[in-house]
């Protein structure tokens, strides 16, 4: 009994100290990892780095340090971490082959985070879909359409297609075409259009509004109107100008020819 008890005491003393030391390595290391991550995040925010990039890097740094801490704790217990890493690498390769599509989305997500072709809240056209960016994560971009639908687009589809960002610039140009009949007063029509855009307070003075004859078409004269507005005013100014033009043309008896219908 004395010999057995001595063996138990010796075992507990030897391995108990290692277990306690490993636990201390883990918990103290975790605290240090959290502290270092906080310092990095504060530094990035102080440098006014985009919040999406800050969040992404904070996760990468924290979990990277956590892996190192866990390996250090296991090594202190006498576990062969080299073998552990080999097994982990083999498992990672198998998982990677099984999740090729998902990993391609992750890779594309990292590129989107770095290059930032759009931000949360931007109005965009991506992979043929129009909407406002609600979320950008490592797997997909989530859009909200004007009629409140949610569209989820895999990052790999986003990175491989053209991206149109309607919110990237502070101003946008509205291009409009108005048709009048050949028998109508061209000068009066141009003056009317010029007055409408000049009296619209949301139309910018620079670049100045542009009104001109665009084409002598088969059954109408096409007048081109181009004005610059703030990006957030684009849609509402377009709607208002179209309405004002129709009312003004009706008042001044300027006709708007109907398009020719195809022969039956």
Coordinates of N, CA and C in Angstrom, one line a residue, residues 53 58 87 107 126 174 180 240 242:
X53 N -12.8 45.8 -42.1 CA -11.4 45.3 -42.1 C -10.9 45.1 -40.7
X58 N -9.2 41.6 -36.4 CA -9.3 41.3 -34.9 C -9.6 39.8 -34.7
X87 N -1.6 15.7 -38.2 CA -2.9 15.2 -38.3 C -3.9 16.4 -38.6
X107 N -12.1 33.2 -49.9 CA -11.0 33.9 -50.6 C -11.5 35.1 -51.3
X126 N -24.7 44.1 -58.7 CA -23.8 43.0 -58.5 C -24.4 41.8 -59.2
X174 N -28.0 62.7 -64.5 CA -29.3 62.2 -65.0 C -29.3 62.5 -66.5
X180 N -40.5 65.3 -79.2 CA -41.5 66.3 -79.7 C -41.8 66.0 -81.2
X240 N -39.4 63.9 -60.6 CA -40.1 65.2 -60.6 C -39.9 65.9 -61.9
X242 N -39.5 64.5 -65.0 CA -40.4 63.9 -66.0 C -41.8 64.4 -65.8

